[in-house]
Amino acid sequence: MIVASRKNIKDLKEMLAQHKRILVLGCGTCVTVCLAGGEREVGMISSALRIAYKLDEEEHQIDELTIERQCENEFFEDAIEAVQSVDAVLSLACGAGVQATAERFPNTPVYAGLDTKFIGILQEQGIWTEKCAACGECVLGEYGGVCPITRCSKSLLNGPCGGAKNGKCEVSPDQDCGWQLIYDRLKAIGQLDRLEEIFSPHDWSKSHEGGCRKIVREDQRIVTKV
Amino acid sequence: MDNFEPKILALCCHYCAYAAADLAGSMRLQYPANVRVLRLPCTGKVDPSYIMTAFEMGIDGVLVAGCLEGGCHFQEGNLRAKKRVGLVRDMLEEAGIEKDRLEMFNLSSAEGPRFAEIVGIMTERIKKLGPSPLRRKLEVSV
């Protein structure tokens, strides 16, 4: 899932100060699961904003709504009326959701209420960790299912670097050495021989470095080009 | 503000603080009448939005009273409440309300005098802080 965390209420208050009627729009998918932008968080952030504005004796109307998904156009059907009745939208979705909302409502200012952090998992209750850098060319199969690009701080494809101590990365003692994880995993599945292979440099043109990416699936498209 | 009488919401667990409040009554203990008790099945039922809404409506203080740590009838409801209270305290501060207006306490059902003491502590604290800044604004606007 995409993992995000909320922005500070003071910053949100300043960011939205020029708008009198604001819709706090939650997203029911990833950010609900990572407890940053779902219905409950919409309620809390709206409440905090109302308090903050009232303290400044400013009149602001803060509406609340959470839709199933902000990254797909069809789910905006439920939000059209609510968006049309406000001056601005504070989207509590990931960066993709915020932009989809802005594209769907071209004449309404849309602001991001969250900081989108990474693609990750719920490691344990209350702890989310990054697992994928969306590099565009997955190499997990070669490394026993542990991503060297994400899990190694230096994204080394031919590691380790030699800086790890007791299985921890030299960048931070809180961080596991990605290459230690790769070694342990390959050992556990009996594929240590994979480490003998030398991998060529990653093709970064397939990651964000190659520009904003797009996938076109003609078999899925409804409108056919004649 | 000498005559200021704060309004305090007490979110009380059915198994401890609520029973302790009952006991305090049976013992004819005196404690400030500033507190409004709301009974919950466990402090683990406390949703941050309950507290935020109370402050939004102008309450001066909120106390959450749960079982002693390790004594929750639902294993860890009170420990979860403690963390949620921490979260809401931070959010209140960001919004401009003193975080000390919200506090979590722990006690057992046998501690009637402790309940009276907690209400006294919280009432004194809120009296020192004065009315909720939001309540002051709301009253001015009325």
Coordinates of C-alpha atoms in Angstrom, one line a residue:
Chain A
M1 CA 0.0 0.0 0.0
I2 CA 0.9 3.6 -0.2
V3 CA 1.9 5.0 3.2
A4 CA 1.4 8.6 4.2
S5 CA 1.3 10.7 7.4
R6 CA -0.7 13.8 8.2
K7 CA 0.6 17.3 8.0
N8 CA 0.7 19.6 11.0
I9 CA -2.6 21.3 11.8
K10 CA -0.9 24.7 12.0
D11 CA 0.5 24.3 8.5
L12 CA -2.9 23.1 7.1
K13 CA -4.6 26.1 8.8
E14 CA -2.3 28.6 7.1
M15 CA -2.4 26.7 3.8
L16 CA -6.2 27.0 3.7
A17 CA -6.7 30.3 5.3
Q18 CA -7.9 32.1 2.2
H19 CA -10.8 29.7 1.7
K20 CA -14.0 30.0 3.7
R21 CA -15.7 26.8 2.7
I22 CA -13.4 23.7 2.7
L23 CA -14.1 20.1 2.1
V24 CA -11.9 17.6 3.9
L25 CA -11.9 14.7 1.5
G26 CA -10.7 11.3 2.7
C27 CA -9.8 8.2 0.7
G28 CA -11.0 4.8 1.7
T29 CA -8.1 2.8 0.3
C30 CA -4.4 2.9 1.2
V31 CA -4.4 5.9 3.5
T32 CA -7.4 4.4 5.4
V33 CA -5.4 1.3 6.0
C34 CA -2.3 3.2 7.1
L35 CA -4.6 5.4 9.4
A36 CA -3.6 8.7 7.8
G37 CA -6.5 9.8 5.6
G38 CA -9.6 7.6 6.2
E39 CA -13.0 8.6 7.6
R40 CA -11.7 8.7 11.1
E41 CA -8.8 10.9 10.3
V42 CA -11.0 13.2 8.2
G43 CA -13.1 13.7 11.4
M44 CA -10.2 14.4 13.6
I45 CA -8.4 16.8 11.2
S46 CA -11.7 18.6 10.4
S47 CA -12.4 19.0 14.1
A48 CA -8.9 20.3 14.8
L49 CA -9.2 22.8 11.9
R50 CA -12.6 24.0 13.2
I51 CA -11.0 24.6 16.6
A52 CA -8.0 26.3 15.1
Y53 CA -10.1 28.7 13.0
K54 CA -12.5 29.5 15.8
L55 CA -9.7 30.4 18.0
D56 CA -8.6 33.0 15.5
E57 CA -12.3 34.1 15.2
E58 CA -12.3 33.2 11.6
E59 CA -15.5 31.9 10.0
H60 CA -14.7 28.7 8.1
Q61 CA -17.1 26.0 7.1
I62 CA -15.4 22.6 7.2
D63 CA -17.3 19.8 5.5
E64 CA -16.3 16.1 5.7
L65 CA -16.5 13.3 3.2
T66 CA -14.7 10.1 2.5
I67 CA -14.9 8.3 -0.8
E68 CA -13.9 4.8 -1.7
R69 CA -10.9 5.8 -3.8
Q70 CA -9.5 9.1 -5.0
C71 CA -7.2 7.6 -7.6
E72 CA -10.1 6.4 -9.8
N73 CA -12.4 8.8 -11.6
E74 CA -15.6 6.8 -11.2
F75 CA -15.5 7.1 -7.4
F76 CA -15.8 10.9 -7.6
E77 CA -19.5 10.6 -8.5
D78 CA -20.3 10.6 -4.7
A79 CA -18.2 13.7 -4.2
I80 CA -19.4 16.0 -7.0
E81 CA -22.1 17.8 -5.0
A82 CA -19.9 18.2 -1.9
V83 CA -17.0 19.6 -4.0
Q84 CA -19.2 22.0 -5.9
S85 CA -20.5 23.6 -2.7
V86 CA -17.1 24.5 -1.3
D87 CA -14.2 26.9 -2.2
A88 CA -11.4 24.4 -1.8
V89 CA -10.7 20.7 -1.1
L90 CA -8.2 19.4 1.4
S91 CA -7.5 16.0 0.1
L92 CA -6.3 13.4 2.6
A93 CA -5.2 11.0 -0.2
C94 CA -1.8 10.1 -1.4
G95 CA -0.1 12.3 -4.0
A96 CA -1.9 10.4 -6.8
G97 CA -5.3 10.9 -5.2
V98 CA -4.7 14.6 -4.7
Q99 CA -3.8 15.0 -8.3
A100 CA -6.7 12.9 -9.5
T101 CA -9.0 15.1 -7.5
A102 CA -7.5 18.2 -9.0
E103 CA -7.8 16.8 -12.5
R104 CA -11.4 15.8 -11.8
F105 CA -12.3 19.3 -10.5
P106 CA -10.2 21.7 -12.6
N107 CA -11.8 24.8 -11.2
T108 CA -11.5 24.0 -7.6
P109 CA -8.3 24.5 -5.6
V110 CA -7.1 21.1 -4.2
Y111 CA -4.6 20.9 -1.3
A112 CA -2.7 18.0 0.1
G113 CA -3.4 17.2 3.7
L114 CA -0.9 14.3 3.9
D115 CA 2.7 13.8 3.1
T116 CA 3.0 10.7 1.0
K117 CA 5.9 8.7 2.2
F118 CA 6.4 5.3 0.4
I119 CA 5.1 2.0 -0.8
G120 CA 5.3 -0.3 2.1
I121 CA 3.6 -2.7 4.5
L122 CA 2.3 -2.8 8.0
Q123 CA 5.3 -4.3 9.7
E124 CA 3.5 -4.6 13.0
Q125 CA 0.6 -2.6 14.5
G126 CA 1.6 1.0 14.4
I127 CA 4.8 0.5 12.3
W128 CA 4.9 0.9 8.6
T129 CA 8.1 0.1 6.6
E130 CA 9.1 0.8 3.0
K131 CA 9.4 -2.2 0.7
C132 CA 9.3 -1.0 -2.8
A133 CA 10.8 2.0 -4.7
A134 CA 8.7 1.5 -7.8
C135 CA 11.9 1.3 -9.9
G136 CA 10.0 0.0 -12.9
E137 CA 12.0 -3.2 -13.3
C138 CA 11.6 -5.7 -10.5
V139 CA 14.6 -7.7 -9.5
L140 CA 13.1 -9.4 -6.4
G141 CA 13.4 -12.8 -8.0
E142 CA 17.2 -12.6 -8.2
Y143 CA 17.5 -11.6 -4.5
G144 CA 15.4 -14.1 -2.7
G145 CA 12.4 -11.7 -2.5
V146 CA 14.3 -8.9 -0.6
C147 CA 14.7 -5.7 -2.7
P148 CA 18.3 -4.5 -2.8
I149 CA 17.1 -1.1 -4.2
T150 CA 14.7 -0.4 -1.4
R151 CA 16.2 -2.3 1.5
C152 CA 19.9 -1.4 0.9
S153 CA 20.5 2.3 1.8
K154 CA 22.9 2.5 -1.2
S155 CA 20.7 0.4 -3.5
L156 CA 23.6 -1.8 -4.3
L157 CA 22.8 -4.6 -6.8
N158 CA 26.1 -6.3 -6.0
G159 CA 26.5 -5.9 -2.2
P160 CA 27.2 -5.8 0.6
C161 CA 29.1 -2.6 0.9
G162 CA 31.1 -3.6 4.0
G163 CA 29.8 -0.9 6.2
A164 CA 27.2 -3.0 8.1
K165 CA 27.8 -3.9 11.8
N166 CA 26.0 -6.7 13.5
G167 CA 23.5 -6.9 10.7
K168 CA 22.6 -3.2 10.9
C169 CA 23.2 -0.5 8.3
E170 CA 25.9 2.1 8.8
V171 CA 23.4 4.8 7.8
S172 CA 21.4 4.1 10.9
P173 CA 21.6 1.5 13.7
D174 CA 17.8 1.2 13.6
Q175 CA 18.0 0.0 10.0
D176 CA 18.6 -3.6 9.0
C177 CA 21.4 -4.1 6.4
G178 CA 19.5 -5.0 3.2
W179 CA 22.3 -7.3 2.1
Q180 CA 22.3 -9.2 5.4
L181 CA 18.6 -9.8 4.8
I182 CA 19.3 -10.9 1.2
Y183 CA 22.0 -13.3 2.4
D184 CA 19.9 -14.7 5.2
R185 CA 17.0 -15.2 2.9
L186 CA 19.0 -16.8 0.1
K187 CA 20.6 -19.1 2.6
A188 CA 17.2 -20.1 4.0
I189 CA 15.9 -21.0 0.5
G190 CA 19.1 -22.8 -0.6
Q191 CA 20.0 -20.2 -3.3
L192 CA 23.2 -18.8 -2.0
D193 CA 24.8 -19.5 -5.4
R194 CA 22.9 -16.6 -6.8
L195 CA 25.4 -14.3 -5.0
E196 CA 28.1 -15.4 -7.4
E197 CA 26.3 -13.7 -10.3
I198 CA 27.4 -10.2 -11.1
F199 CA 24.5 -8.0 -12.0
S200 CA 24.8 -5.2 -14.5
P201 CA 23.7 -1.7 -13.5
H202 CA 20.0 -1.2 -13.1
D203 CA 18.1 0.5 -15.9
W204 CA 17.0 3.6 -14.2
S205 CA 15.3 5.0 -17.3
K206 CA 12.4 2.7 -16.3
S207 CA 12.1 4.4 -12.9
H208 CA 11.0 7.9 -12.3
E209 CA 14.4 9.1 -13.6
G210 CA 13.1 8.3 -17.0
G211 CA 10.3 10.8 -16.6
C212 CA 6.7 10.5 -15.6
R213 CA 5.6 7.0 -16.3
K214 CA 2.5 5.7 -18.1
I215 CA 1.2 2.2 -18.9
V216 CA -1.1 1.8 -21.9
R217 CA -3.0 -1.5 -22.2
E218 CA -4.9 -1.6 -25.5
D219 CA -6.7 -4.7 -24.4
Q220 CA -8.2 -2.9 -21.5
R221 CA -9.1 0.4 -23.3
I222 CA -12.8 1.0 -24.1
V223 CA -12.2 3.7 -26.7
T224 CA -10.6 2.1 -29.7
K225 CA -8.5 4.1 -32.1
V226 CA -9.6 3.7 -35.7
Chain B
M1 CA -11.6 34.6 36.8
D2 CA -12.0 33.9 40.5
N3 CA -15.6 32.8 40.0
F4 CA -14.8 30.6 37.0
E5 CA -16.3 27.2 37.3
P6 CA -14.9 24.9 34.6
K7 CA -16.9 22.3 32.8
I8 CA -15.0 19.0 32.7
L9 CA -16.0 15.9 30.9
A10 CA -15.0 12.6 32.6
L11 CA -14.9 9.7 30.3
C12 CA -15.1 6.8 32.8
C13 CA -14.6 3.1 32.4
H14 CA -17.6 1.1 33.7
Y15 CA -15.4 -1.3 35.6
C16 CA -13.3 1.2 37.6
A17 CA -13.7 4.9 37.5
Y18 CA -17.5 4.8 37.1
A19 CA -17.7 2.4 40.0
A20 CA -15.3 4.5 42.0
A21 CA -17.4 7.6 41.4
D22 CA -20.4 5.6 42.6
L23 CA -18.4 4.6 45.7
A24 CA -17.4 8.2 46.3
G25 CA -21.1 9.0 46.3
S26 CA -21.9 6.2 48.7
M27 CA -19.1 7.4 51.0
R28 CA -20.6 10.9 50.9
L29 CA -17.3 12.3 49.7
Q30 CA -17.2 15.9 48.6
Y31 CA -15.7 16.7 45.2
P32 CA -16.1 19.6 42.8
A33 CA -19.4 19.6 40.9
N34 CA -17.6 20.6 37.7
V35 CA -17.4 17.2 36.3
R36 CA -19.8 15.5 33.9
V37 CA -19.4 11.8 33.9
L38 CA -19.9 9.8 30.8
R39 CA -19.8 6.0 31.3
L40 CA -18.0 3.8 28.7
P41 CA -17.7 0.0 28.7
C42 CA -13.9 0.5 28.8
T43 CA -11.5 3.4 28.1
G44 CA -10.5 1.4 25.0
K45 CA -13.8 2.7 23.7
V46 CA -12.6 6.3 23.8
D47 CA -12.3 7.4 20.2
P48 CA -10.1 10.5 19.6
S49 CA -13.1 12.1 17.9
Y50 CA -15.1 12.1 21.2
I51 CA -12.5 14.3 22.8
M52 CA -12.0 16.5 19.8
T53 CA -15.7 17.1 19.5
A54 CA -16.0 17.9 23.2
F55 CA -13.3 20.6 22.9
E56 CA -14.9 21.8 19.7
M57 CA -18.1 22.4 21.6
G58 CA -16.3 24.4 24.2
I59 CA -15.5 22.0 27.1
D60 CA -12.8 23.3 29.4
G61 CA -11.2 20.0 30.2
V62 CA -11.5 16.3 29.6
L63 CA -10.3 13.5 31.9
V64 CA -10.2 9.9 30.8
A65 CA -10.3 7.6 33.8
G66 CA -9.5 3.9 33.3
C67 CA -8.4 0.9 35.2
L68 CA -5.0 0.5 36.7
E69 CA -2.4 -0.6 34.2
G70 CA -2.5 -4.3 34.0
G71 CA -6.1 -4.4 35.4
C72 CA -8.2 -3.7 32.3
H73 CA -11.1 -6.1 31.9
F74 CA -10.4 -6.2 28.2
Q75 CA -6.7 -6.8 28.6
E76 CA -5.3 -3.5 27.2
G77 CA -8.1 -1.1 26.6
N78 CA -6.7 1.4 29.1
L79 CA -3.2 1.1 27.5
R80 CA -4.7 1.9 24.1
A81 CA -6.6 4.8 25.6
K82 CA -3.4 6.2 27.1
K83 CA -1.8 6.3 23.6
R84 CA -4.9 7.8 22.0
V85 CA -4.9 10.5 24.7
G86 CA -1.3 11.3 23.8
L87 CA -2.2 11.6 20.2
V88 CA -5.1 14.0 20.9
R89 CA -3.0 16.1 23.3
D90 CA -0.6 16.7 20.4
M91 CA -3.4 17.5 18.0
L92 CA -5.0 19.9 20.5
E93 CA -1.8 21.7 20.9
E94 CA -1.3 22.0 17.2
A95 CA -4.8 23.5 17.0
G96 CA -4.1 26.0 19.7
I97 CA -5.6 24.4 22.9
E98 CA -3.4 23.7 25.9
K99 CA -2.7 20.0 26.0
D100 CA -2.9 19.9 29.8
R101 CA -6.7 20.3 29.4
L102 CA -6.7 16.6 28.6
E103 CA -5.4 14.0 31.0
M104 CA -5.6 10.3 31.6
F105 CA -5.9 8.8 35.1
N106 CA -5.9 5.2 36.4
L107 CA -7.7 3.9 39.4
S108 CA -9.6 0.9 40.6
S109 CA -13.2 0.5 41.5
A110 CA -12.4 0.4 45.2
E111 CA -10.8 3.9 45.1
G112 CA -13.7 6.2 45.7
P113 CA -11.5 8.8 47.5
R114 CA -9.0 8.6 44.6
F115 CA -11.8 9.5 42.2
A116 CA -12.7 12.5 44.3
E117 CA -9.0 13.4 44.4
I118 CA -8.7 13.2 40.6
V119 CA -11.7 15.4 40.0
G120 CA -10.2 17.9 42.5
I121 CA -6.8 17.8 40.7
M122 CA -8.3 18.3 37.3
T123 CA -10.7 21.0 38.5
E124 CA -7.8 23.0 40.1
R125 CA -5.7 22.6 37.0
I126 CA -8.4 23.8 34.7
K127 CA -9.2 26.7 37.0
K128 CA -5.6 27.8 36.7
L129 CA -5.7 27.5 33.0
G130 CA -8.9 29.4 32.8
P131 CA -11.8 28.8 30.4
S132 CA -11.1 27.0 27.2
P133 CA -9.9 29.6 24.7
L134 CA -12.6 28.3 22.4
R135 CA -15.3 28.8 25.0
R136 CA -14.1 32.3 25.5
K137 CA -14.4 32.9 21.8
L138 CA -17.8 31.2 21.6
E139 CA -19.2 33.3 24.4
V140 CA -17.8 36.6 22.9
S141 CA -19.4 35.8 19.6
V142 CA -22.7 35.1 21.4

